[in-house]
Amino acid sequence: QAQLVESGGGLVQAGGSLRLSCAAPRRTLDMYDMAWFRQAPGQERELVAVISQNGYTTHYNDAVKGRFTISKDNRRSSTYLQMNSLKPEDTAVYYCAARARGATTYSSWGQGTQVTVSS
């Protein structure tokens, strides 16, 4: 399992922006699909966005389409989640995760970073 470390969370007003970062071993970014999940209090964890190992394919939760962008920079060994036009309902702990190519489950997870959006 790869060690993933998230950063960039915080408190922001509705309509504002944040960028989350996930540091991972270079080998992980080269070979794994990377994703962001989130979990709000009392709710199940949900997929926010995923980017393929080669960076060519992305997928977004309908709730964040057009507002969030997932990207990766293998040279910096990082995956990013740019979040714009934030809403109070985006408040959650955000997790970075890695999935081996062809696998159905995510095998590595970060510790999470809190994002709080005030109205």
mmCIF file with all atom_site columns, C-alpha atoms in Angstrom:
data_model
loop_
_atom_site.group_PDB
_atom_site.id
_atom_site.type_symbol
_atom_site.label_atom_id
_atom_site.label_alt_id
_atom_site.label_comp_id
_atom_site.label_asym_id
_atom_site.label_entity_id
_atom_site.label_seq_id
_atom_site.pdbx_PDB_ins_code
_atom_site.Cartn_x
_atom_site.Cartn_y
_atom_site.Cartn_z
_atom_site.occupancy
_atom_site.B_iso_or_equiv
_atom_site.pdbx_formal_charge
_atom_site.auth_seq_id
_atom_site.auth_comp_id
_atom_site.auth_asym_id
_atom_site.auth_atom_id
_atom_site.pdbx_PDB_model_num
ATOM 1   C CA . GLN A 1 1   ? 0.000   0.000  0.000   1.00 0.00 ? 1   GLN A CA 1
ATOM 2   C CA . ALA A 1 2   ? 1.260   3.429  -0.917  1.00 0.00 ? 2   ALA A CA 1
ATOM 3   C CA . GLN A 1 3   ? 1.423   6.246  1.576   1.00 0.00 ? 3   GLN A CA 1
ATOM 4   C CA . LEU A 1 4   ? -0.831  9.122  0.569   1.00 0.00 ? 4   LEU A CA 1
ATOM 5   C CA . VAL A 1 5   ? -0.807  12.502 2.309   1.00 0.00 ? 5   VAL A CA 1
ATOM 6   C CA . GLU A 1 6   ? -3.501  15.121 1.711   1.00 0.00 ? 6   GLU A CA 1
ATOM 7   C CA . SER A 1 7   ? -3.231  18.851 2.332   1.00 0.00 ? 7   SER A CA 1
ATOM 8   C CA . GLY A 1 8   ? -5.027  22.054 1.439   1.00 0.00 ? 8   GLY A CA 1
ATOM 9   C CA . GLY A 1 9   ? -8.267  21.754 3.367   1.00 0.00 ? 9   GLY A CA 1
ATOM 10  C CA . GLY A 1 10  ? -9.706  24.584 5.426   1.00 0.00 ? 10  GLY A CA 1
ATOM 11  C CA . LEU A 1 11  ? -12.591 26.968 5.999   1.00 0.00 ? 11  LEU A CA 1
ATOM 12  C CA . VAL A 1 12  ? -13.960 28.960 3.080   1.00 0.00 ? 12  VAL A CA 1
ATOM 13  C CA . GLN A 1 13  ? -17.094 30.968 2.381   1.00 0.00 ? 13  GLN A CA 1
ATOM 14  C CA . ALA A 1 14  ? -19.683 29.755 -0.092  1.00 0.00 ? 14  ALA A CA 1
ATOM 15  C CA . GLY A 1 15  ? -18.633 30.649 -3.618  1.00 0.00 ? 15  GLY A CA 1
ATOM 16  C CA . GLY A 1 16  ? -14.958 30.437 -2.751  1.00 0.00 ? 16  GLY A CA 1
ATOM 17  C CA . SER A 1 17  ? -12.237 28.055 -3.924  1.00 0.00 ? 17  SER A CA 1
ATOM 18  C CA . LEU A 1 18  ? -9.776  25.588 -2.460  1.00 0.00 ? 18  LEU A CA 1
ATOM 19  C CA . ARG A 1 19  ? -7.168  23.311 -3.962  1.00 0.00 ? 19  ARG A CA 1
ATOM 20  C CA . LEU A 1 20  ? -6.463  19.984 -2.314  1.00 0.00 ? 20  LEU A CA 1
ATOM 21  C CA . SER A 1 21  ? -3.173  18.189 -2.862  1.00 0.00 ? 21  SER A CA 1
ATOM 22  C CA . CYS A 1 22  ? -2.305  14.532 -2.432  1.00 0.00 ? 22  CYS A CA 1
ATOM 23  C CA . ALA A 1 23  ? 1.347   13.575 -2.252  1.00 0.00 ? 23  ALA A CA 1
ATOM 24  C CA . ALA A 1 24  ? 2.104   10.017 -3.336  1.00 0.00 ? 24  ALA A CA 1
ATOM 25  C CA . PRO A 1 25  ? 5.128   7.986  -4.347  1.00 0.00 ? 25  PRO A CA 1
ATOM 26  C CA . ARG A 1 26  ? 6.028   8.562  -7.999  1.00 0.00 ? 26  ARG A CA 1
ATOM 27  C CA . ARG A 1 27  ? 5.546   4.869  -8.718  1.00 0.00 ? 27  ARG A CA 1
ATOM 28  C CA . THR A 1 28  ? 1.969   5.095  -7.463  1.00 0.00 ? 28  THR A CA 1
ATOM 29  C CA . LEU A 1 29  ? 1.074   7.961  -9.763  1.00 0.00 ? 29  LEU A CA 1
ATOM 30  C CA . ASP A 1 30  ? 2.661   6.192  -12.717 1.00 0.00 ? 30  ASP A CA 1
ATOM 31  C CA . MET A 1 31  ? 0.759   2.953  -12.228 1.00 0.00 ? 31  MET A CA 1
ATOM 32  C CA . TYR A 1 32  ? -2.437  3.720  -10.291 1.00 0.00 ? 32  TYR A CA 1
ATOM 33  C CA . ASP A 1 33  ? -5.732  5.451  -10.925 1.00 0.00 ? 33  ASP A CA 1
ATOM 34  C CA . MET A 1 34  ? -6.104  8.256  -8.383  1.00 0.00 ? 34  MET A CA 1
ATOM 35  C CA . ALA A 1 35  ? -9.330  9.465  -6.822  1.00 0.00 ? 35  ALA A CA 1
ATOM 36  C CA . TRP A 1 36  ? -10.827 11.863 -4.320  1.00 0.00 ? 36  TRP A CA 1
ATOM 37  C CA . PHE A 1 37  ? -13.612 10.753 -2.003  1.00 0.00 ? 37  PHE A CA 1
ATOM 38  C CA . ARG A 1 38  ? -15.468 12.704 0.658   1.00 0.00 ? 38  ARG A CA 1
ATOM 39  C CA . GLN A 1 39  ? -17.472 11.876 3.739   1.00 0.00 ? 39  GLN A CA 1
ATOM 40  C CA . ALA A 1 40  ? -19.825 14.275 5.473   1.00 0.00 ? 40  ALA A CA 1
ATOM 41  C CA . PRO A 1 41  ? -20.970 13.688 9.080   1.00 0.00 ? 41  PRO A CA 1
ATOM 42  C CA . GLY A 1 42  ? -23.584 10.952 9.252   1.00 0.00 ? 42  GLY A CA 1
ATOM 43  C CA . GLN A 1 43  ? -23.209 10.096 5.576   1.00 0.00 ? 43  GLN A CA 1
ATOM 44  C CA . GLU A 1 44  ? -21.439 7.387  3.622   1.00 0.00 ? 44  GLU A CA 1
ATOM 45  C CA . ARG A 1 45  ? -18.196 8.092  1.833   1.00 0.00 ? 45  ARG A CA 1
ATOM 46  C CA . GLU A 1 46  ? -18.774 9.022  -1.797  1.00 0.00 ? 46  GLU A CA 1
ATOM 47  C CA . LEU A 1 47  ? -16.588 9.264  -4.871  1.00 0.00 ? 47  LEU A CA 1
ATOM 48  C CA . VAL A 1 48  ? -15.927 12.845 -5.927  1.00 0.00 ? 48  VAL A CA 1
ATOM 49  C CA . ALA A 1 49  ? -13.573 12.448 -8.893  1.00 0.00 ? 49  ALA A CA 1
ATOM 50  C CA . VAL A 1 50  ? -11.148 9.954  -10.408 1.00 0.00 ? 50  VAL A CA 1
ATOM 51  C CA . ILE A 1 51  ? -8.302  10.286 -12.900 1.00 0.00 ? 51  ILE A CA 1
ATOM 52  C CA . SER A 1 52  ? -6.816  7.403  -14.807 1.00 0.00 ? 52  SER A CA 1
ATOM 53  C CA . GLN A 1 53  ? -3.241  6.236  -14.453 1.00 0.00 ? 53  GLN A CA 1
ATOM 54  C CA . ASN A 1 54  ? -2.254  7.930  -17.733 1.00 0.00 ? 54  ASN A CA 1
ATOM 55  C CA . GLY A 1 55  ? -4.176  11.085 -16.896 1.00 0.00 ? 55  GLY A CA 1
ATOM 56  C CA . TYR A 1 56  ? -6.288  10.920 -20.041 1.00 0.00 ? 56  TYR A CA 1
ATOM 57  C CA . THR A 1 57  ? -9.615  9.953  -18.459 1.00 0.00 ? 57  THR A CA 1
ATOM 58  C CA . THR A 1 58  ? -11.507 11.663 -15.660 1.00 0.00 ? 58  THR A CA 1
ATOM 59  C CA . HIS A 1 59  ? -14.862 11.030 -14.038 1.00 0.00 ? 59  HIS A CA 1
ATOM 60  C CA . TYR A 1 60  ? -16.857 13.247 -11.703 1.00 0.00 ? 60  TYR A CA 1
ATOM 61  C CA . ASN A 1 61  ? -19.737 12.925 -9.303  1.00 0.00 ? 61  ASN A CA 1
ATOM 62  C CA . ASP A 1 62  ? -22.691 14.764 -10.811 1.00 0.00 ? 62  ASP A CA 1
ATOM 63  C CA . ALA A 1 63  ? -22.809 17.010 -7.741  1.00 0.00 ? 63  ALA A CA 1
ATOM 64  C CA . VAL A 1 64  ? -19.408 18.523 -8.541  1.00 0.00 ? 64  VAL A CA 1
ATOM 65  C CA . LYS A 1 65  ? -19.339 18.514 -12.355 1.00 0.00 ? 65  LYS A CA 1
ATOM 66  C CA . GLY A 1 66  ? -18.360 21.879 -13.743 1.00 0.00 ? 66  GLY A CA 1
ATOM 67  C CA . ARG A 1 67  ? -17.046 23.069 -10.360 1.00 0.00 ? 67  ARG A CA 1
ATOM 68  C CA . PHE A 1 68  ? -14.270 20.629 -9.442  1.00 0.00 ? 68  PHE A CA 1
ATOM 69  C CA . THR A 1 69  ? -11.269 19.550 -11.504 1.00 0.00 ? 69  THR A CA 1
ATOM 70  C CA . ILE A 1 70  ? -8.999  16.597 -10.781 1.00 0.00 ? 70  ILE A CA 1
ATOM 71  C CA . SER A 1 71  ? -5.460  16.581 -12.145 1.00 0.00 ? 71  SER A CA 1
ATOM 72  C CA . LYS A 1 72  ? -2.104  14.960 -11.541 1.00 0.00 ? 72  LYS A CA 1
ATOM 73  C CA . ASP A 1 73  ? 1.512   15.979 -11.911 1.00 0.00 ? 73  ASP A CA 1
ATOM 74  C CA . ASN A 1 74  ? 3.784   12.958 -11.935 1.00 0.00 ? 74  ASN A CA 1
ATOM 75  C CA . ARG A 1 75  ? 6.927   15.138 -11.796 1.00 0.00 ? 75  ARG A CA 1
ATOM 76  C CA . ARG A 1 76  ? 5.715   16.552 -8.484  1.00 0.00 ? 76  ARG A CA 1
ATOM 77  C CA . SER A 1 77  ? 4.319   13.180 -7.369  1.00 0.00 ? 77  SER A CA 1
ATOM 78  C CA . SER A 1 78  ? 0.980   14.812 -6.636  1.00 0.00 ? 78  SER A CA 1
ATOM 79  C CA . THR A 1 79  ? -2.693  14.644 -7.456  1.00 0.00 ? 79  THR A CA 1
ATOM 80  C CA . TYR A 1 80  ? -4.875  17.733 -7.095  1.00 0.00 ? 80  TYR A CA 1
ATOM 81  C CA . LEU A 1 81  ? -8.525  18.616 -6.669  1.00 0.00 ? 81  LEU A CA 1
ATOM 82  C CA . GLN A 1 82  ? -9.354  22.193 -7.631  1.00 0.00 ? 82  GLN A CA 1
ATOM 83  C CA . MET A 1 83  ? -12.681 23.121 -6.075  1.00 0.00 ? 83  MET A CA 1
ATOM 84  C CA . ASN A 1 84  ? -14.482 26.248 -7.269  1.00 0.00 ? 84  ASN A CA 1
ATOM 85  C CA . SER A 1 85  ? -17.899 27.715 -6.499  1.00 0.00 ? 85  SER A CA 1
ATOM 86  C CA . LEU A 1 86  ? -17.966 25.831 -3.232  1.00 0.00 ? 86  LEU A CA 1
ATOM 87  C CA . LYS A 1 87  ? -21.289 25.201 -1.524  1.00 0.00 ? 87  LYS A CA 1
ATOM 88  C CA . PRO A 1 88  ? -22.086 24.414 2.132   1.00 0.00 ? 88  PRO A CA 1
ATOM 89  C CA . GLU A 1 89  ? -23.060 20.898 1.030   1.00 0.00 ? 89  GLU A CA 1
ATOM 90  C CA . ASP A 1 90  ? -19.455 20.334 -0.074  1.00 0.00 ? 90  ASP A CA 1
ATOM 91  C CA . THR A 1 91  ? -18.456 20.350 3.599   1.00 0.00 ? 91  THR A CA 1
ATOM 92  C CA . ALA A 1 92  ? -16.803 17.002 4.365   1.00 0.00 ? 92  ALA A CA 1
ATOM 93  C CA . VAL A 1 93  ? -13.555 15.217 5.058   1.00 0.00 ? 93  VAL A CA 1
ATOM 94  C CA . TYR A 1 94  ? -11.853 14.676 1.710   1.00 0.00 ? 94  TYR A CA 1
ATOM 95  C CA . TYR A 1 95  ? -9.717  11.586 1.116   1.00 0.00 ? 95  TYR A CA 1
ATOM 96  C CA . CYS A 1 96  ? -7.198  10.748 -1.564  1.00 0.00 ? 96  CYS A CA 1
ATOM 97  C CA . ALA A 1 97  ? -7.139  7.123  -2.756  1.00 0.00 ? 97  ALA A CA 1
ATOM 98  C CA . ALA A 1 98  ? -5.203  4.948  -5.195  1.00 0.00 ? 98  ALA A CA 1
ATOM 99  C CA . ARG A 1 99  ? -6.425  1.966  -7.220  1.00 0.00 ? 99  ARG A CA 1
ATOM 100 C CA . ALA A 1 100 ? -4.245  -0.422 -9.171  1.00 0.00 ? 100 ALA A CA 1
ATOM 101 C CA . ARG A 1 101 ? -5.000  -0.588 -12.865 1.00 0.00 ? 101 ARG A CA 1
ATOM 102 C CA . GLY A 1 102 ? -7.806  -3.085 -13.437 1.00 0.00 ? 102 GLY A CA 1
ATOM 103 C CA . ALA A 1 103 ? -8.658  -3.382 -9.754  1.00 0.00 ? 103 ALA A CA 1
ATOM 104 C CA . THR A 1 104 ? -12.173 -2.818 -8.461  1.00 0.00 ? 104 THR A CA 1
ATOM 105 C CA . THR A 1 105 ? -11.255 -1.440 -5.054  1.00 0.00 ? 105 THR A CA 1
ATOM 106 C CA . TYR A 1 106 ? -8.985  1.310  -3.780  1.00 0.00 ? 106 TYR A CA 1
ATOM 107 C CA . SER A 1 107 ? -6.083  -0.161 -1.850  1.00 0.00 ? 107 SER A CA 1
ATOM 108 C CA . SER A 1 108 ? -4.407  2.955  -0.471  1.00 0.00 ? 108 SER A CA 1
ATOM 109 C CA . TRP A 1 109 ? -5.956  5.855  1.388   1.00 0.00 ? 109 TRP A CA 1
ATOM 110 C CA . GLY A 1 110 ? -4.797  9.105  2.918   1.00 0.00 ? 110 GLY A CA 1
ATOM 111 C CA . GLN A 1 111 ? -5.734  10.331 6.362   1.00 0.00 ? 111 GLN A CA 1
ATOM 112 C CA . GLY A 1 112 ? -8.188  12.919 5.084   1.00 0.00 ? 112 GLY A CA 1
ATOM 113 C CA . THR A 1 113 ? -8.389  16.702 5.130   1.00 0.00 ? 113 THR A CA 1
ATOM 114 C CA . GLN A 1 114 ? -11.329 18.739 6.398   1.00 0.00 ? 114 GLN A CA 1
ATOM 115 C CA . VAL A 1 115 ? -13.127 21.133 4.065   1.00 0.00 ? 115 VAL A CA 1
ATOM 116 C CA . THR A 1 116 ? -15.722 23.410 5.632   1.00 0.00 ? 116 THR A CA 1
ATOM 117 C CA . VAL A 1 117 ? -17.838 25.770 3.540   1.00 0.00 ? 117 VAL A CA 1
ATOM 118 C CA . SER A 1 118 ? -19.757 28.445 5.422   1.00 0.00 ? 118 SER A CA 1
ATOM 119 C CA . SER A 1 119 ? -22.955 29.995 4.097   1.00 0.00 ? 119 SER A CA 1
#
